[in-house]
Amino acid sequence: MANFLEGLRIEGSSTLTSSPPQTSWKKLGSGTISSGSATASTSSFTAKDNMMVLGNINGGNGYALQFGHSSGAIDTDNNYRQRHSTDGTTNTTTLRSDMWCYYDSADDQIFNVSEISNYNGAEKFAFMKSASRDGTTPKLNKTVGKWTQTNQIDKVQLKSYDNVSADSKFVVIGCDNDESDSGTNFWESIGSKTLTSTESSFSVDLTSTKDFLMFVFTKEKTGGYVNPKLAFNDNTSNYKTRSSDNGGSPTDPSGGGTANIFLRAGEADGRSFTVGYICNLAGVQHGVITDSTNAGSEGAGTAIDRNSAYGWWQDTSRITKLNFTKTASGSFASGTKVEVFGGNI
Amino acid sequence: MAKTWKRLRDVVTVASNGDQISEFTFPANDYLKVVFFIKKQGTGDMTLFPNAITSGDNTFTARYGKDFGSLTSNNNHIGIHGNYGQLEGDCLATYYISNKSGEEKLILWEYALGASGDNAPDSFEASGKYTTKTGQITSFSANCGSGGFGAGTWIAVYGIVDDTVTDEKTTISNVEDGTRFYETDTRKIYRFTPSTLADSSESSLTDVVFDADTMTGSVTYSGNEITRTGSSSWVNGLNSNFFFRNSGTQTIECVAQKTGTSAWCLFGLASAKTVESSNMDDQMEYAIRSADDGRTWIRQSSGNWTQVSNTSDNVTFKIVNDRTTVTYYANGSSIGTTTHGTPASTYYLMTLCAQTNVDGSYKFDYSGDITTGDPSKWTERGSA
């Protein structure tokens, strides 16, 4: 800040840095299911038009969300509906008392990211994605859910159907359509890299440790195919991936592939774009949820692919670095770009 | 603070049942997140159109499917297509877009939606690309079949933005003449000079006063008359000491007596002051170029020079810009017109003259709403 002195003198800097407007998702509430319990709720919060819930459950039996409105009790009546895919097996359920997204009671850990509409006067919709694991076996689970109440959600409960084995945390974030420029956004940049030369691998150091990470990754390529893979902290062991190509049944990567998460964002010979979420809570293994599109050859006459890759880094070290590697003959080209954001519970 | 996601513009909301979403713009950004909440109204397919591309060449390809089934491809179509008509009820649609200039735009999107009440919701997952590589997506419009959207439908666009860095001394207001600014990080010292800008209007033709500081090449002039230039190249010229404000009608006139050899006169309206280069005629947006043999060209909206009917050797040219239409005259007769969109906020008179050996005479006049003087500025005066 400029310093105004006597005698028409001012001291200041050649550069004045101002923060970007804080008009997106902010933390609304959080909760912890204590070990030996099965549910935890947020306090009531100011309702927002758009919501996300990010959470992790250790042990227990399942991952489900329930909502409350008008600062009343959590709605445990049959006001929820859902359609789900548990590792490729699809079904629907109506007249439920919650909306759930997991594989089965054998899950040892479940990491979930849910995008939820919270527009006043309309039913609420959620798109839920869960990476779950039974021991070292990962599963890929998706749910679309609906809460038939039209009042805005101002309280969220995370629920398992049995008591969890260790503290299980979640955070609710949200923003209004006219979110004011105040406070601090939940997603803060903690890493960024744009390649300026051709590389066969690269990494992004994180400037701080956050409980949940979100990243966007645009891959440029040169040479042959470039199948990107994701690892952490220069560690190349104890990874598991479960992926689905173009909505097909989820599969494990051929040959096992425990050295990294297979993003499946390069099986077609083109550019790719990946959006991913990572659980980076302390003391737990790290779930990863990604969706990618593979552009294939240029032009509108070539089919494009969509790939979901969910996985685990079965290590409890906090993630401080993202390592991008690849297989196949090509390389990451100049212009490849990664932006990493993080937020705390 | 550092980079974060920011809402790029106010949310667009559908006011009445049946309305479609007209094109709305937002600042360019390398990554976009779009949140679209649709109140069900019509039964047709829903399509989101980037950059108002609603017809013409097929520039999109996609793969999509519903209810967690397999995804099928749909190549060669228009818009970010949704097959919404096959689904039911209100819808939460979320899009992520890699929006890099010079490359195809890659898109991931999905819906959670469903008919109201006891009905189970539907899922929709898709990926696609907009294959136009030039530029970035900076607008959307949307259609939902013939039935349109329901009232209350809204769409929000977010992007990744970083800190804004500005020169601190330029942010300080109410600075007195002669104030000293010491930059602590560079150790440079600056002094402040207040603005001398002054507005005035001339309703009838008035002598142009030239700004000697803008001269390029070599020009001999007195008052509003240029009599000699340094060469036959289009590098000798200068600006008026004023600029036209964005109001009223702007008129500039040149009485050209081209008695010199290889004598050329170029004059017109330029949105910025002259920049010295090897060939400067393209810096004028609306201009007249005339040769000593009578050949004449006009320049329209920074386009090519277009030759118009020959005129006599010694002639009075005039350019009149009412900020909708620019009209070009020779001896009082129109020799061309052009219509332009939003006019520049400022226009300087710019002239380039060229001749060898024998003096010519080019007298310049103007009328309109002008501003003279200089804006406030900080001038470096050394370092500590």
Coordinates of C-alpha atoms in Angstrom, one line a residue, chain A residues 14-290:
Chain A
S14 CA 5.7 -0.7 -9.0
T15 CA 3.2 -3.5 -8.7
L16 CA -0.1 -3.6 -6.8
T17 CA -1.6 -7.0 -6.6
S18 CA -5.4 -7.4 -6.1
S19 CA -7.1 -10.7 -5.5
P20 CA -9.7 -12.0 -8.1
P21 CA -13.3 -11.7 -7.2
Q22 CA -14.5 -14.4 -4.7
T23 CA -17.7 -15.2 -6.5
S24 CA -17.7 -19.0 -6.7
W25 CA -18.0 -22.0 -4.3
K26 CA -17.4 -21.2 -0.6
K27 CA -17.5 -23.5 2.4
L28 CA -21.0 -23.8 3.8
G29 CA -20.5 -26.5 6.4
S30 CA -18.7 -29.7 7.3
G31 CA -19.1 -32.7 9.5
T32 CA -17.4 -35.7 10.9
I33 CA -18.9 -39.1 11.5
S34 CA -17.0 -40.2 14.6
S35 CA -15.6 -43.7 14.8
G36 CA -18.4 -45.9 16.1
S37 CA -21.2 -43.7 14.8
A38 CA -23.1 -43.8 11.5
T39 CA -24.2 -40.3 10.8
A40 CA -23.0 -36.7 11.0
S41 CA -24.8 -33.4 10.1
T42 CA -23.6 -30.0 9.3
S43 CA -25.0 -27.1 11.3
S44 CA -27.6 -25.2 9.4
F45 CA -26.1 -22.9 6.8
T46 CA -27.2 -20.1 4.5
A47 CA -28.8 -21.9 1.5
K48 CA -27.0 -21.4 -1.9
D49 CA -28.3 -22.1 -5.4
N50 CA -25.5 -24.5 -6.3
M51 CA -23.9 -27.0 -3.9
M52 CA -21.2 -29.6 -3.9
V53 CA -20.5 -32.2 -1.2
L54 CA -17.1 -33.9 -1.0
G55 CA -16.7 -36.7 1.6
N56 CA -14.9 -39.8 2.7
I57 CA -16.2 -42.7 4.7
N58 CA -13.9 -45.3 6.4
G59 CA -15.5 -48.7 6.9
G60 CA -19.1 -48.7 7.8
N61 CA -21.6 -49.7 5.2
G62 CA -22.3 -47.3 2.4
Y63 CA -22.3 -43.6 1.6
A64 CA -25.6 -41.7 1.6
L65 CA -26.7 -38.1 1.8
Q66 CA -29.8 -36.6 3.4
F67 CA -31.0 -33.0 3.5
G68 CA -32.8 -30.6 5.6
H69 CA -34.4 -27.3 4.9
S70 CA -35.7 -24.2 6.7
S71 CA -33.3 -25.1 9.6
G72 CA -35.6 -28.0 10.4
A73 CA -34.7 -31.6 11.0
I74 CA -32.9 -33.8 8.5
D75 CA -35.5 -35.3 6.1
T76 CA -35.5 -39.0 6.7
D77 CA -38.8 -39.7 5.0
N78 CA -39.2 -41.3 1.6
N79 CA -38.6 -38.2 -0.3
Y80 CA -35.6 -39.3 -2.2
R81 CA -35.3 -41.1 -5.6
Q82 CA -32.3 -42.4 -7.4
R83 CA -30.7 -44.2 -10.4
H84 CA -27.4 -45.8 -9.8
S85 CA -24.6 -47.7 -11.4
T86 CA -22.5 -49.9 -9.0
D87 CA -19.4 -50.7 -10.9
G88 CA -21.5 -51.1 -14.1
T89 CA -24.6 -52.7 -12.6
T90 CA -27.5 -50.3 -13.0
N91 CA -30.8 -50.1 -11.2
T92 CA -33.4 -47.5 -9.9
T93 CA -34.9 -46.9 -6.6
T94 CA -37.8 -44.8 -5.7
L95 CA -39.3 -43.9 -2.4
R96 CA -36.1 -43.8 -0.5
S97 CA -35.2 -42.0 2.7
D98 CA -31.7 -41.0 1.4
M99 CA -29.7 -41.0 -1.8
W100 CA -26.6 -43.3 -1.8
C101 CA -23.6 -44.0 -4.0
Y102 CA -21.2 -46.8 -3.1
Y103 CA -20.5 -50.5 -4.1
D104 CA -21.5 -52.8 -1.3
S105 CA -21.2 -53.4 2.4
A106 CA -17.7 -54.8 1.9
D107 CA -16.3 -51.3 1.0
D108 CA -13.4 -50.4 3.2
Q109 CA -13.4 -46.8 2.1
I110 CA -15.6 -44.5 -0.1
F111 CA -14.6 -41.2 -1.6
N112 CA -17.5 -39.2 -3.1
V113 CA -18.0 -36.0 -5.0
S114 CA -21.6 -34.8 -5.6
E115 CA -22.8 -31.8 -7.6
I116 CA -26.2 -30.7 -6.4
S117 CA -28.8 -28.2 -7.6
N118 CA -30.4 -26.2 -4.8
Y119 CA -32.7 -23.8 -6.7
N120 CA -35.6 -22.6 -4.6
G121 CA -38.9 -23.8 -5.8
A122 CA -37.6 -26.8 -7.7
E123 CA -36.8 -30.4 -6.8
K124 CA -33.1 -30.9 -6.0
F125 CA -30.9 -33.0 -8.3
A126 CA -27.6 -34.6 -7.5
F127 CA -24.9 -36.2 -9.7
M128 CA -22.9 -38.4 -7.3
K129 CA -19.6 -40.2 -8.1
S130 CA -17.9 -42.6 -5.7
A131 CA -14.6 -44.3 -5.8
S132 CA -14.8 -47.2 -3.4
R133 CA -12.4 -50.0 -2.4
D134 CA -12.6 -53.4 -0.8
G135 CA -9.1 -53.9 0.4
T136 CA -7.1 -53.3 -2.7
T137 CA -10.0 -53.8 -5.1
P138 CA -11.4 -50.5 -6.5
K139 CA -14.9 -50.0 -7.8
L140 CA -16.5 -47.2 -9.9
N141 CA -19.9 -46.0 -8.8
K142 CA -22.3 -43.3 -10.0
T143 CA -25.7 -42.1 -8.9
V144 CA -28.2 -39.5 -10.0
G145 CA -30.4 -38.6 -7.1
K146 CA -33.4 -36.4 -6.5
W147 CA -34.9 -34.9 -3.4
T148 CA -38.5 -34.0 -4.0
Q149 CA -38.6 -31.1 -1.6
T150 CA -38.7 -27.7 -3.3
N151 CA -37.3 -25.7 -0.4
Q152 CA -33.6 -25.0 -0.4
I153 CA -31.2 -27.3 1.4
D154 CA -29.7 -25.7 4.4
K155 CA -28.4 -28.7 6.2
V156 CA -26.7 -31.9 5.0
Q157 CA -26.2 -35.2 6.7
L158 CA -23.7 -37.9 5.7
K159 CA -24.8 -41.4 6.5
S160 CA -23.5 -44.9 6.5
Y161 CA -25.7 -47.9 7.2
D162 CA -23.3 -49.2 9.9
N163 CA -21.0 -47.5 12.2
V164 CA -17.8 -46.3 10.6
S165 CA -14.4 -47.7 11.6
A166 CA -12.6 -44.3 11.8
D167 CA -13.6 -40.6 11.7
S168 CA -15.2 -39.9 8.3
K169 CA -15.3 -36.3 7.1
F170 CA -17.2 -34.3 4.6
V171 CA -17.6 -30.7 3.5
V172 CA -20.4 -28.8 1.8
I173 CA -19.6 -26.0 -0.5
G174 CA -21.9 -23.7 -2.5
C175 CA -22.5 -20.5 -4.3
D176 CA -25.5 -18.4 -5.2
N177 CA -26.2 -17.4 -8.8
D178 CA -25.4 -13.8 -7.7
E179 CA -22.7 -14.8 -5.2
S180 CA -21.2 -11.6 -3.8
D181 CA -17.5 -10.8 -3.9
S182 CA -16.8 -11.5 -0.2
G183 CA -15.0 -14.0 2.0
T184 CA -12.7 -16.6 0.4
N185 CA -13.6 -19.2 -2.3
F186 CA -13.2 -22.8 -1.2
W187 CA -11.1 -23.8 -4.3
E188 CA -7.7 -22.0 -4.0
S189 CA -5.0 -22.5 -6.6
I190 CA -2.2 -24.7 -5.1
G191 CA -0.4 -25.7 -8.3
S192 CA -0.2 -24.8 -11.9
K193 CA 2.0 -25.8 -14.9
T194 CA 2.0 -25.1 -18.6
L195 CA 4.7 -26.9 -20.5
T196 CA 6.9 -24.8 -22.7
S197 CA 8.7 -27.7 -24.3
T198 CA 8.1 -31.3 -25.1
E199 CA 8.3 -33.6 -22.1
S200 CA 7.9 -37.3 -21.5
S201 CA 6.8 -36.6 -17.9
F202 CA 6.4 -33.6 -15.6
S203 CA 5.2 -32.8 -12.1
V204 CA 3.3 -30.1 -10.3
D205 CA 4.5 -29.2 -6.8
L206 CA 1.6 -28.1 -4.6
T207 CA 2.1 -24.9 -2.6
S208 CA 0.0 -26.1 0.3
T209 CA -1.6 -29.2 1.6
K210 CA -5.4 -29.3 1.3
D211 CA -8.0 -31.9 2.3
F212 CA -9.6 -32.1 -1.1
L213 CA -8.0 -31.4 -4.5
M214 CA -9.6 -30.6 -7.8
F215 CA -7.7 -30.4 -11.1
V216 CA -8.2 -29.6 -14.8
F217 CA -5.7 -31.0 -17.3
T218 CA -5.4 -30.4 -21.0
K219 CA -3.0 -32.7 -22.7
E220 CA -1.2 -31.6 -25.9
K221 CA 0.7 -34.3 -27.6
T222 CA 3.4 -34.8 -30.2
G223 CA 4.5 -38.0 -31.8
G224 CA 2.5 -41.1 -31.3
Y225 CA -0.1 -42.0 -28.7
V226 CA 0.2 -40.4 -25.2
N227 CA -1.7 -42.2 -22.5
P228 CA -1.3 -40.0 -19.4
K229 CA -1.1 -41.5 -15.9
L230 CA -1.1 -39.8 -12.5
A231 CA 1.0 -40.5 -9.5
F232 CA 1.8 -38.6 -6.3
N233 CA 4.9 -37.5 -4.4
D234 CA 7.2 -39.3 -6.9
N235 CA 5.9 -42.6 -5.5
T236 CA 5.3 -45.3 -8.0
S237 CA 3.6 -48.1 -6.0
N238 CA 0.3 -49.0 -4.5
Y239 CA -2.0 -47.5 -7.1
K240 CA -5.3 -49.1 -8.3
T241 CA -7.5 -47.9 -11.2
R242 CA -11.0 -48.9 -12.3
S243 CA -12.1 -47.3 -15.6
S244 CA -15.0 -47.3 -18.0
D245 CA -14.7 -46.3 -21.6
N246 CA -17.8 -44.7 -23.3
G247 CA -20.1 -46.0 -20.6
G248 CA -19.0 -49.6 -20.9
S249 CA -18.5 -52.0 -18.0
P250 CA -15.6 -50.9 -15.7
T251 CA -12.4 -52.9 -16.0
D252 CA -9.0 -53.0 -14.3
P253 CA -6.1 -51.9 -16.4
S254 CA -4.4 -54.7 -18.3
G255 CA -1.3 -56.0 -16.6
G256 CA -2.3 -54.7 -13.2
G257 CA -0.8 -51.2 -13.4
T258 CA 0.0 -50.4 -9.8
A259 CA 2.6 -47.6 -10.6
N260 CA 0.0 -44.9 -11.1
I261 CA -3.6 -44.0 -11.8
F262 CA -4.6 -44.7 -15.5
L263 CA -6.4 -41.6 -16.7
R264 CA -7.5 -43.3 -19.8
A265 CA -7.2 -39.9 -21.5
G266 CA -5.1 -41.0 -24.4
E267 CA -6.3 -44.2 -25.8
A268 CA -7.4 -42.3 -28.9
D269 CA -4.6 -40.5 -30.7
G270 CA -5.4 -36.9 -30.0
R271 CA -5.6 -34.1 -27.4
S272 CA -7.4 -34.8 -24.2
F273 CA -9.1 -33.0 -21.3
T274 CA -9.5 -34.3 -17.8
V275 CA -11.4 -33.1 -14.8
G276 CA -10.4 -34.8 -11.5
Y277 CA -11.0 -34.8 -7.8
I278 CA -8.7 -36.3 -5.1
C279 CA -9.3 -37.0 -1.5
N280 CA -6.2 -35.8 0.4
L281 CA -7.5 -36.1 4.0
A282 CA -4.9 -36.9 6.6
G283 CA -4.5 -40.5 7.8
V284 CA -6.5 -42.2 5.0
Q285 CA -5.8 -43.6 1.6
H286 CA -6.5 -41.3 -1.3
G287 CA -9.4 -41.8 -3.7
V288 CA -9.3 -40.3 -7.2
I289 CA -12.2 -39.6 -9.4
T290 CA -11.6 -38.4 -13.0

